[in-house]
Every structure is written in structure tokens, then in C-alpha cells.
Coordinates of C-alpha atoms and ligand atoms in Angstrom, one line a residue:
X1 CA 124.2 90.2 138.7
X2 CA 124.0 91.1 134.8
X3 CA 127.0 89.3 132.9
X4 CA 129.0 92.1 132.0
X5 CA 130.0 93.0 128.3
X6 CA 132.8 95.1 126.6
X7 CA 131.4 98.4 126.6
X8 CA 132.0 99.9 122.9
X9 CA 134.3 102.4 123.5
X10 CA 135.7 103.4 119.5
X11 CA 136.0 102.8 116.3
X12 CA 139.0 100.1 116.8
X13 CA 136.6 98.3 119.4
X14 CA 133.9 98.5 116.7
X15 CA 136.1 97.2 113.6
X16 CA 137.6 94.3 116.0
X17 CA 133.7 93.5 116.6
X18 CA 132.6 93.3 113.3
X19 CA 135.9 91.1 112.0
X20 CA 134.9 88.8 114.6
X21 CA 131.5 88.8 113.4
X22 CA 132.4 87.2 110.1
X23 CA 135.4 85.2 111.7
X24 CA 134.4 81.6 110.8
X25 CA 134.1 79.9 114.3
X26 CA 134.2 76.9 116.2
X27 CA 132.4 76.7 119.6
X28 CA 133.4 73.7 122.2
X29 CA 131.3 74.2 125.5
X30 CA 128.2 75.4 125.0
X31 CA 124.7 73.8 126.7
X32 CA 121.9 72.3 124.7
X33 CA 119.5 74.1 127.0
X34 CA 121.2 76.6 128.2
X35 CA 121.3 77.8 124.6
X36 CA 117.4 78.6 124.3
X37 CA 117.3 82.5 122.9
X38 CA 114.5 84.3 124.6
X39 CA 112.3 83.8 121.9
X40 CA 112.8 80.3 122.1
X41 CA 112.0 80.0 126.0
X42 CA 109.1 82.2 125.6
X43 CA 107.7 80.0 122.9
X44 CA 107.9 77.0 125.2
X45 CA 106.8 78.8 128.6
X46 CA 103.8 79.6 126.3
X47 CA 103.2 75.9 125.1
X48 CA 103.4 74.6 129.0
X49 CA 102.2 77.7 131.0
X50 CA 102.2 76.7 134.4
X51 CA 106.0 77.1 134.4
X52 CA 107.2 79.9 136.6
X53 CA 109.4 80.9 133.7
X54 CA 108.1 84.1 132.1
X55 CA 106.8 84.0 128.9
X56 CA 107.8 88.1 128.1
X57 CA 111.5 88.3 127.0
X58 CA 112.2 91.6 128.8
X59 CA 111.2 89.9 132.3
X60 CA 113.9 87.1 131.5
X61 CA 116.3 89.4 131.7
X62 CA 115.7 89.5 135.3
X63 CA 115.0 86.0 136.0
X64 CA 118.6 85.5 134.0
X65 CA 120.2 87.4 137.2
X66 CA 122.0 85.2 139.1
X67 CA 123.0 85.2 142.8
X68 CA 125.0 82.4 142.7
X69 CA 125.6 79.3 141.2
X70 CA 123.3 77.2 142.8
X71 CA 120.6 79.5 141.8
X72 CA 121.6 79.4 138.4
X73 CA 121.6 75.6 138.3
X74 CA 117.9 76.2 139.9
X75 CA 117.0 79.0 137.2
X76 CA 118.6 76.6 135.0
X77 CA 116.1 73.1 136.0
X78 CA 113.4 75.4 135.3
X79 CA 113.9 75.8 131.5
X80 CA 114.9 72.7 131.5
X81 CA 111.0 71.8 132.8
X82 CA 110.1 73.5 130.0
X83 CA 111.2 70.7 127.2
X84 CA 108.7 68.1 127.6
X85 CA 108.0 66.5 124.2
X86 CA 110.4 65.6 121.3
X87 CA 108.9 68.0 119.2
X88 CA 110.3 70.6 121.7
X89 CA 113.6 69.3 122.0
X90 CA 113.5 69.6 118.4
X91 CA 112.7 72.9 117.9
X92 CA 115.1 74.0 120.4
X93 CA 118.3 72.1 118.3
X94 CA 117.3 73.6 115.4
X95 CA 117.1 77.2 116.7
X96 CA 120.2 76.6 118.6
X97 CA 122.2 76.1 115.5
X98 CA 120.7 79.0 113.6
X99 CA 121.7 80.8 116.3
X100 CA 125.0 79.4 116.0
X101 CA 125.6 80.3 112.0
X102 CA 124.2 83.5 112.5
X103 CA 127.5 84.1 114.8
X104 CA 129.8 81.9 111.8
X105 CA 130.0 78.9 114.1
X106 CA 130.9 76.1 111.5
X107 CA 131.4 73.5 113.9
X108 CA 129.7 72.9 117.8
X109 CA 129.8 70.4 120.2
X110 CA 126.8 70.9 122.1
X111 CA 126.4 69.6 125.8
X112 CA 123.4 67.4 126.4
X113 CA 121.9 66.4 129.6
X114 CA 119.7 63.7 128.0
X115 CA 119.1 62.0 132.0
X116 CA 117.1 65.5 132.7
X117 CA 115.2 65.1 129.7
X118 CA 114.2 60.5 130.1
X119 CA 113.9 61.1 133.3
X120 CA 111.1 63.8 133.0
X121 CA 109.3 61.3 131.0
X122 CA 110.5 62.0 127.5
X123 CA 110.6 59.2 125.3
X124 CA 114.7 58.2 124.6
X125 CA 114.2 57.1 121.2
X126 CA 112.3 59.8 120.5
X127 CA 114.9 62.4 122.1
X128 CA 117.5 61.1 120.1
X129 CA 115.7 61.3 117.2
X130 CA 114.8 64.6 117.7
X131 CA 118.5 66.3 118.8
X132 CA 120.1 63.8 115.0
X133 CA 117.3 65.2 112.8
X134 CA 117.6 69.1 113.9
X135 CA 121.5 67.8 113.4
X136 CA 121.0 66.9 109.9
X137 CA 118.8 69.8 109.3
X138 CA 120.9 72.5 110.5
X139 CA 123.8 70.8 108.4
X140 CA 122.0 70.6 105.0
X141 CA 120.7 74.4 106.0
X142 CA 122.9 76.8 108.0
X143 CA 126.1 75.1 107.2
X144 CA 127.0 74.4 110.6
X145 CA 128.2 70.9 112.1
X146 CA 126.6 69.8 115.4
X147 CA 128.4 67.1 117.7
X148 CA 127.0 66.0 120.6
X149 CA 128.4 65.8 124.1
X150 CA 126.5 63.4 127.0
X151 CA 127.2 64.8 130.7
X152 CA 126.3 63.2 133.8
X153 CA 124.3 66.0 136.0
X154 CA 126.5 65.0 138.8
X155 CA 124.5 66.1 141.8
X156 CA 121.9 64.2 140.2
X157 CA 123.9 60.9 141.4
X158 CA 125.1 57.7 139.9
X159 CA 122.2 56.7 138.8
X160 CA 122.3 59.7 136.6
X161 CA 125.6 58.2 135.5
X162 CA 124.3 55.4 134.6
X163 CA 121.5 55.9 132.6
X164 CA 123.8 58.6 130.6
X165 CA 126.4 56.2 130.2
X166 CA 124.1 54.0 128.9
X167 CA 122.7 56.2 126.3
X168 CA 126.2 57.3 125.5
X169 CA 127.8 53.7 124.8
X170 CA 124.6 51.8 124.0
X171 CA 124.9 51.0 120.2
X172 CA 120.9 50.5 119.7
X173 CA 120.4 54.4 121.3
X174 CA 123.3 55.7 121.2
X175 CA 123.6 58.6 118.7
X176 CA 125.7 59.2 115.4
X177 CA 126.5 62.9 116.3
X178 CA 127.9 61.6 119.8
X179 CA 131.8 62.2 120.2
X180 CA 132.4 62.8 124.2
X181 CA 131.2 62.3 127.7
X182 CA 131.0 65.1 130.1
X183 CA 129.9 65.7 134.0
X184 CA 128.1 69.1 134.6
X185 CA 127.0 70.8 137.4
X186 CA 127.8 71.9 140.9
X187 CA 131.0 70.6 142.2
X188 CA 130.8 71.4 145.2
X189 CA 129.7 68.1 147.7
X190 CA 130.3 66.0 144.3
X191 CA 133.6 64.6 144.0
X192 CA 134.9 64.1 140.7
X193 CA 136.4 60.0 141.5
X194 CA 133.4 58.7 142.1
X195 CA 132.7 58.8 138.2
X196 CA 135.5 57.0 136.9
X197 CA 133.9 53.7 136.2
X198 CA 131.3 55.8 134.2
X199 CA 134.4 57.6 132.4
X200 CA 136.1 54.4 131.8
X201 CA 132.9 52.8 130.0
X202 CA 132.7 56.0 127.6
X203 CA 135.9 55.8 127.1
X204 CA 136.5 52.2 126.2
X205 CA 132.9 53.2 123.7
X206 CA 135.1 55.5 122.0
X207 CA 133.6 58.6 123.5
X208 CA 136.3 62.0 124.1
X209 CA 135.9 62.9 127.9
X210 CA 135.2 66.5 128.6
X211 CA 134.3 67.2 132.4
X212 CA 133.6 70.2 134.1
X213 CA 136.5 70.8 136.6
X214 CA 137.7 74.1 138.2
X215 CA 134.6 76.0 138.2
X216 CA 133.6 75.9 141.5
X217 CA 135.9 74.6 143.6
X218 CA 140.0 74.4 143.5
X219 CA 142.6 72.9 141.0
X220 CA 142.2 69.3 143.0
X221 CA 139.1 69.1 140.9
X222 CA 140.7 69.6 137.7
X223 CA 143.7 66.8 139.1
X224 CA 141.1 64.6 139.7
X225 CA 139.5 65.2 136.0
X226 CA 142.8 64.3 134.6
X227 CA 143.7 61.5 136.6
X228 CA 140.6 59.4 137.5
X229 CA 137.9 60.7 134.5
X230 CA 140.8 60.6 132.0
X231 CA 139.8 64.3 130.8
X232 CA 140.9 65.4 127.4
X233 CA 139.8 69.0 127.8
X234 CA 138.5 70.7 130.7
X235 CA 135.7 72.1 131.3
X236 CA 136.3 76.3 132.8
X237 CA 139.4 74.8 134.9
X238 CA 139.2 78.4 136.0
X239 CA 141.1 77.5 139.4
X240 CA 143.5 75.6 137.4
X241 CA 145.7 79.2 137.7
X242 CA 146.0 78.8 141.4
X243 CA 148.4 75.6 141.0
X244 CA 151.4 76.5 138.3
X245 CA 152.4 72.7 138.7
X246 CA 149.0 72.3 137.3
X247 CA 149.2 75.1 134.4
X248 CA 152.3 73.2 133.4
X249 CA 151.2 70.1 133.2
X250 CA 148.2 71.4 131.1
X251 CA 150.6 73.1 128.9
X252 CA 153.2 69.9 128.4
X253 CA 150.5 67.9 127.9
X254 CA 148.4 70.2 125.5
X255 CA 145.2 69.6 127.2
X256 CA 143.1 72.3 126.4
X257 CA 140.8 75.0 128.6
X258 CA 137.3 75.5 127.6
X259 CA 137.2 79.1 128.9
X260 CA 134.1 80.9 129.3
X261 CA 134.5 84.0 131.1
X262 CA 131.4 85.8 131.2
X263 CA 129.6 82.8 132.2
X264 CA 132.0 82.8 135.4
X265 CA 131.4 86.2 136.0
X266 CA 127.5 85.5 135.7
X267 CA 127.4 82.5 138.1
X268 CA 130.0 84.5 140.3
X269 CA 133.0 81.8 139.9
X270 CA 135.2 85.2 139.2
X271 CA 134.2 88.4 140.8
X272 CA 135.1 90.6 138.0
X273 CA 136.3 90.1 134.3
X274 CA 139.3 91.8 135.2
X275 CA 140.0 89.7 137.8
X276 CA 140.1 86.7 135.3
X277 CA 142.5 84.3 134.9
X278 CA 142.8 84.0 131.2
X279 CA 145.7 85.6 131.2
X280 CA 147.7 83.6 133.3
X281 CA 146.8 80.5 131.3
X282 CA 147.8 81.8 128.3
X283 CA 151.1 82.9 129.9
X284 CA 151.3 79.7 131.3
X285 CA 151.5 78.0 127.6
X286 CA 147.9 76.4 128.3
X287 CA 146.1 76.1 125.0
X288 CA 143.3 77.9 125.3
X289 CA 139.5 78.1 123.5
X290 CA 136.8 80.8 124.0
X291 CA 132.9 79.6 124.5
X292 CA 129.7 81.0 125.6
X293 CA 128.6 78.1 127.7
X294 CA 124.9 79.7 128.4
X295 CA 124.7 82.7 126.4
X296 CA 121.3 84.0 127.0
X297 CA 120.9 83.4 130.4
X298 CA 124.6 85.1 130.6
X299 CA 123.4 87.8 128.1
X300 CA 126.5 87.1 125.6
X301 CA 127.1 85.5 122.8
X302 CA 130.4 83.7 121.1
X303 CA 131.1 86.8 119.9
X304 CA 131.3 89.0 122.8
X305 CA 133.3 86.0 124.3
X306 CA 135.5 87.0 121.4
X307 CA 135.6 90.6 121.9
X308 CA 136.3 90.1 126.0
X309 CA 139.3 87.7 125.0
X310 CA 140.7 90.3 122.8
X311 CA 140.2 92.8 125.9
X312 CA 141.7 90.6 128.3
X313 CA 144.7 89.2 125.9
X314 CA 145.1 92.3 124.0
X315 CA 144.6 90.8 120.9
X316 CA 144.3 92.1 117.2
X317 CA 142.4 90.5 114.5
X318 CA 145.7 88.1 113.7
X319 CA 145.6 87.3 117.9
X320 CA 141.8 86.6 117.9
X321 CA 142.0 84.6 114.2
X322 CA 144.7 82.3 116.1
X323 CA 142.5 82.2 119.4
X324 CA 139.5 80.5 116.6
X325 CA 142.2 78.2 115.4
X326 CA 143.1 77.0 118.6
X327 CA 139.3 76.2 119.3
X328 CA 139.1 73.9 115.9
X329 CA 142.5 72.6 117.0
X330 CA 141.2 71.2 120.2
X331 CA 138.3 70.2 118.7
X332 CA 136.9 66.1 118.0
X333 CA 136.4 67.4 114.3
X334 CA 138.9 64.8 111.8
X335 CA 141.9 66.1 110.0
X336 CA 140.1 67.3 107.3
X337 CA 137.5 69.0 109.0
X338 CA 140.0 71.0 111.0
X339 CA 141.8 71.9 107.9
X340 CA 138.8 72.9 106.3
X341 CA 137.8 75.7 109.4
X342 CA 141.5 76.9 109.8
X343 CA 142.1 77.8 106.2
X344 CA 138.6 79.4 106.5
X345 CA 140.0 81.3 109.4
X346 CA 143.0 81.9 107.2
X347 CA 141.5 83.3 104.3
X348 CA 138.7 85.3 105.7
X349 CA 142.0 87.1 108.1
X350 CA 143.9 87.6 105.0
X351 CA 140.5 89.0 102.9
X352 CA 140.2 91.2 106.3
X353 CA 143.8 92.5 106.5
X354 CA 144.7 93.1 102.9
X355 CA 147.2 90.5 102.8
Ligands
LIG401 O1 117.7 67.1 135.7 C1 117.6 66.9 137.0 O2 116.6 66.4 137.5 C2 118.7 67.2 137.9 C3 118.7 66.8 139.2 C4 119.7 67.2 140.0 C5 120.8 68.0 139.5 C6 120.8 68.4 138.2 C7 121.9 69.3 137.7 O3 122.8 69.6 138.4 C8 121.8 69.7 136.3 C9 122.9 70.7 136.0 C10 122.9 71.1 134.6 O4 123.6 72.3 134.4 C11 124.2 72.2 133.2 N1 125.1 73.3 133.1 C12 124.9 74.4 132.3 N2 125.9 75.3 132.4 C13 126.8 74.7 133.4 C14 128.0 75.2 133.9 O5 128.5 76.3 133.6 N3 128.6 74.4 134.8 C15 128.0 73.2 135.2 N4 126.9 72.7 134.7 C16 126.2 73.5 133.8 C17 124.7 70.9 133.0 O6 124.9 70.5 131.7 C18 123.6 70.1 133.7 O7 122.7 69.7 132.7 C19 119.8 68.0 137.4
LIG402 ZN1 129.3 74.5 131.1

């Protein structure tokens, strides 16, 4: 399956596209490789070519179909195969983030499996290295702020978690643009608890913690991210809508959804967008944020993540400038920082309306 995007239908679907277009942005679940445009993956299939991944952007449009999740994670392992030197994992930051300010993303925190990279013999210092210099780069060039996430590739095991925890908490590796600690994918067969002691180190080290939870399987998942990994702001929580004790809790305690609905279509979490439970989370009182998660292999973009939310919410440019806002307010960004976005926010709205 294609991910599916709103169809342009008039010229009120074409104005609310191009005001979120210029709507400064901030983007909270989005993968480091999982980011990789098609020029970007073809460039590196090219540099290692006895990948399976295709080299010809058109064909990765089919190997970007999805049957299922577990195939995606497999689709996913390949690109991943395809990062093998710091220089690449360079490149691939830097283009991320044009990427990103191309779309007015001020501010990403980027998920990084740096396990999948050490363990397929990349250098750590040299990783790190690589992911804070594209950091400082895209900064000083495109404008846009990159903070790092860790996540433990929890099928992967705990000795996956332990080598990313010590990356994460390690002063002599660990690095500057580092703010949380996350646990990535499949959930199914890999319980949540087991990572607690892993959590609890990040957490003591200062980092925010971010698991996935909800995805794939039901709200337990998310109870256990709250409970036992200490979760600040969930990953999907897309089953989260099945348990209103839940949804309240989430809304009492303003701990914020990282929703990424065309990604769940894509992986085939959710069997159609309208079948989404946005909605109810917003009914609910959750706070909730609007990512991409892996836009090109979903074929989207934070922007058509936008223009589904305002399909699904029925919102107007005033809705979809508070739907930013609630992104940079559940954010790891300082006081100022978040100030700074939201009177962006404010201001370009205001430019945009008239007012
Ligand atoms: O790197 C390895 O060798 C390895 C071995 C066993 C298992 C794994 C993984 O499970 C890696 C999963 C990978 O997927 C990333 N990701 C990207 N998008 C999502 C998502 O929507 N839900 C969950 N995980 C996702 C995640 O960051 C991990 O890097 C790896
Ligand atoms: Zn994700």
C-alpha cells in the first residue's frame, strides 16, 4: 500500500496548502534514516552497490510499498545497510535538514538509532561527530535547530539497550545536541518493562524519554511507557483511543501524542485515514503534535501531515497555526526558544489573515 494523501480537491484545499507551506514549524518524531529523500538513498545505493536497494528513484516508490510492519522495519534495515562510513551519515544529516527548512521546520528532534550504525562497524566517535557537525551546519545555513533523540531498536535486545544507553549518558561520547531517549521498533513480542533500568539511566543523565507505545499493539503498551519508562511524550499512542481512562490520564497530565497518521496508514497500524483516531484524542483533551515519522518511504511530508490534520480536525489556518504551537509547546526546546517559534507562528497567521 501507497500512503495516501489529501487529494486537492479546490481552491480552499489549495490556499490552506500553501499557508501551511510558509507556516514556521516544529517537527517532534521524525527518523534519522528514515528521512533519506530518494535522491539521497539513491546516492548511497550508488556508493555501496551490492545493496538490494535500487538506485532509480521511480523504482523506490515500489520498494516504499509496505505490506506490513514487519516488512517495513525489513525495507527499513536495508537503507539503513546503506550508511556505512561517517561521511555518509553526514551527508544524510545535512540533507535531512535542508529538507526540513525547505518545509519551515525551525526546530527537529530527529530519532537516531546510533546501535544500527556501531554495530555495523562504524566508528562511534566518528558517528557522533558526523550527525553534531551536519547539526552545526544546518544551524549556521538553513536556519533550522536539530536535537537529537537516542532509541533502543528494541527487538534488537538489551544489549542494544545498553550500548545506546551508553552512548546516550556517557559524557566522553555522548553528544551536545542529545535531549531524549527513545525505544523504536516492533512492539509486538517486545515488552516495554523490560527497558526500565535503561530509561531510568537516561533519565537520571538528564535525557527526556520518548518511547514508541501504541503503535502496534494496545493501550497496555502506552501504560507501560508511562509507568515503567517514565514517558514524557509518546510515541503514535494510536491505541491510546481504545482506553478513555487512558485518554484522560493523557489529557490531566498533558503528556503529549506524537501523531503521525500517514505513517500508520503506510505500515497498516490504521486501515484507513478516516478510520483514524485523531479525532478522538483531540476530543479527549490530549495535546496533540503532527509529524512525518518516515516521509519518503511513506510518500509525505510535514506538510501533507498538516494538510491531513486539517482534513481530519476540520481546521482553518487559525486551527492548523494552534496545531504548530502545540508541537513547539511539547517540545525539549528552552523558554525562549519556544517563544521565539510561537510568535513566529503568530505573526506569519496574522501577515496571512490580514489581522
Ligand atoms: O540495526 C539492527 O541491526 C537491528 C536489529 C534488530 C532490530 C532492529 C530494529 O527493529 C530497528 C527498527 C528501527 O526502526 C526505526 N523506526 C522508524 N520508524 C519507526 C516507527 O514508526 N516505529 C518504530 N520504529 C521505527 C527505529 O528508530 C529503529 O531504528 C534493528
Ligand atoms: Zn517513529
Amino acid at each position: 500500500m501507497t500512503a495516501s494523501s489529501v487529494p486537492a480537491t479546490g481552491t480552499a484545499d489549495r490556499d490552506l496548502r500553501t499557508f501551511i507551506a510558509g507556516l514556521p514549524k516544529a517537527e517532534l518524531h521524525v527518523h534519522h534514516v528514515g528521512s533519506a529523500s530518494p535522491r539521497i538513498v539513491s546516492e548511497l545505493a550508488a556508493r555501496h552497490p551490492d545493496s538490494k536497494v535500487p538506485t532509480d528513484p521511480e523504482a523506490l516508490v515500489d520498494y516504499f510499498t509496505f505490506t506490513d510492519f514487519a516488512h517495513f522495519i525489513d525495507v527499513y534495515l536495508s537503507v539503513v545497510d546503506l550508511i556505512r562510513t561517517p561521511e555518509d551519515v553526514r551527508l544524510l544529516t545535512y540533507e535531512v535538514a535542508r529538507d526540513m527548512a525547505r518545509q519551515q521546520v525551525r526546530y527537529a528532534e530527529l530519532t537516531i538509532t546510533p546501535f544500527s550504525s556501531t554495530r555495523r562497524g562504524i566508528d562511534e566517535r566518528g558517528f557522533m561527530d558526523a550527525i553534531e557537525d551536519a547539526r552545526k551546519a544546518a544551524e549556521a545555513e538553513f536556519g533550522t535547530v536539530l536535537r537529537w533523540c537516542f532509541d533502543i531498536p528494541g527487538e534488537a535486545g538489551l544489549q542494544a539497550a545498553e550500548e545506546t544507553t551508553r552512548l546516550a549518558t556517557d559524557d566522553r561520547i555522548r553528544p551536545e545536541g542529545l535531549v531524549s531517549f527513545g525505544l523504536g521498533g516492533p512492539e509486538i513480542g517486545v515488552p516495554r518493562p523490560q527497558f526500565k533500568p535503561y530509561f531510568d539511566r537516561a533519565v537520571a543523565a538528564g535525557l527526556r524519554s520518548v518511547p514508541h507505545a501504541g503503535e502496534t499493539t494496545g493501550p497496555e503498551t502506552v501504560w507501560d511507557a508511562l509507568t515503567e519508562l517514565r514517558a514524557e511524550r509518546i510515541g503514535h499512542g494510536t491505541s491510546s483511543a481504545q482506553d478513555p481512562k487512558l485518554l484522560a490520564h493523557l489529557a490531566e497530565h498533558r503528556i503529549p501524542l506524537e501523531v503521525c497518521p500517514t505513517s500508520n496508514i503506510a505500515t497498516r497500524a490504521v486501515r484507513t485515514l478516516d478510520e483514524h483516531p485523531i479525532k478522538e484524542f483531540t476530543r479527549a483533551g490530549v495535546l496533540v503534535t503532527v509529524n512525518s515519522d518516515d516521509p519518503p518511504m511513506f510518500g509525505t511530508d510535514l506538510n501533507n501531515e498538516y494538510a491531513v490534520a486539517a482534513r481530519l480536525l476540520d481546521l482553518d489556518e487559525r486551527g492548523l497555526a494552534d496545531l504548530a504551537k502545540n508541537a513547539v509547546e511539547a517540545s525539549f526546546l528552552d523558554a525562549e526558544g519556544k517563544a521565539r517559534i510561537s510568535g513566529e507562528i503568530d505573526s506569519y497567521t496574522s501577515a496571512w489573515l490580514g489581522s
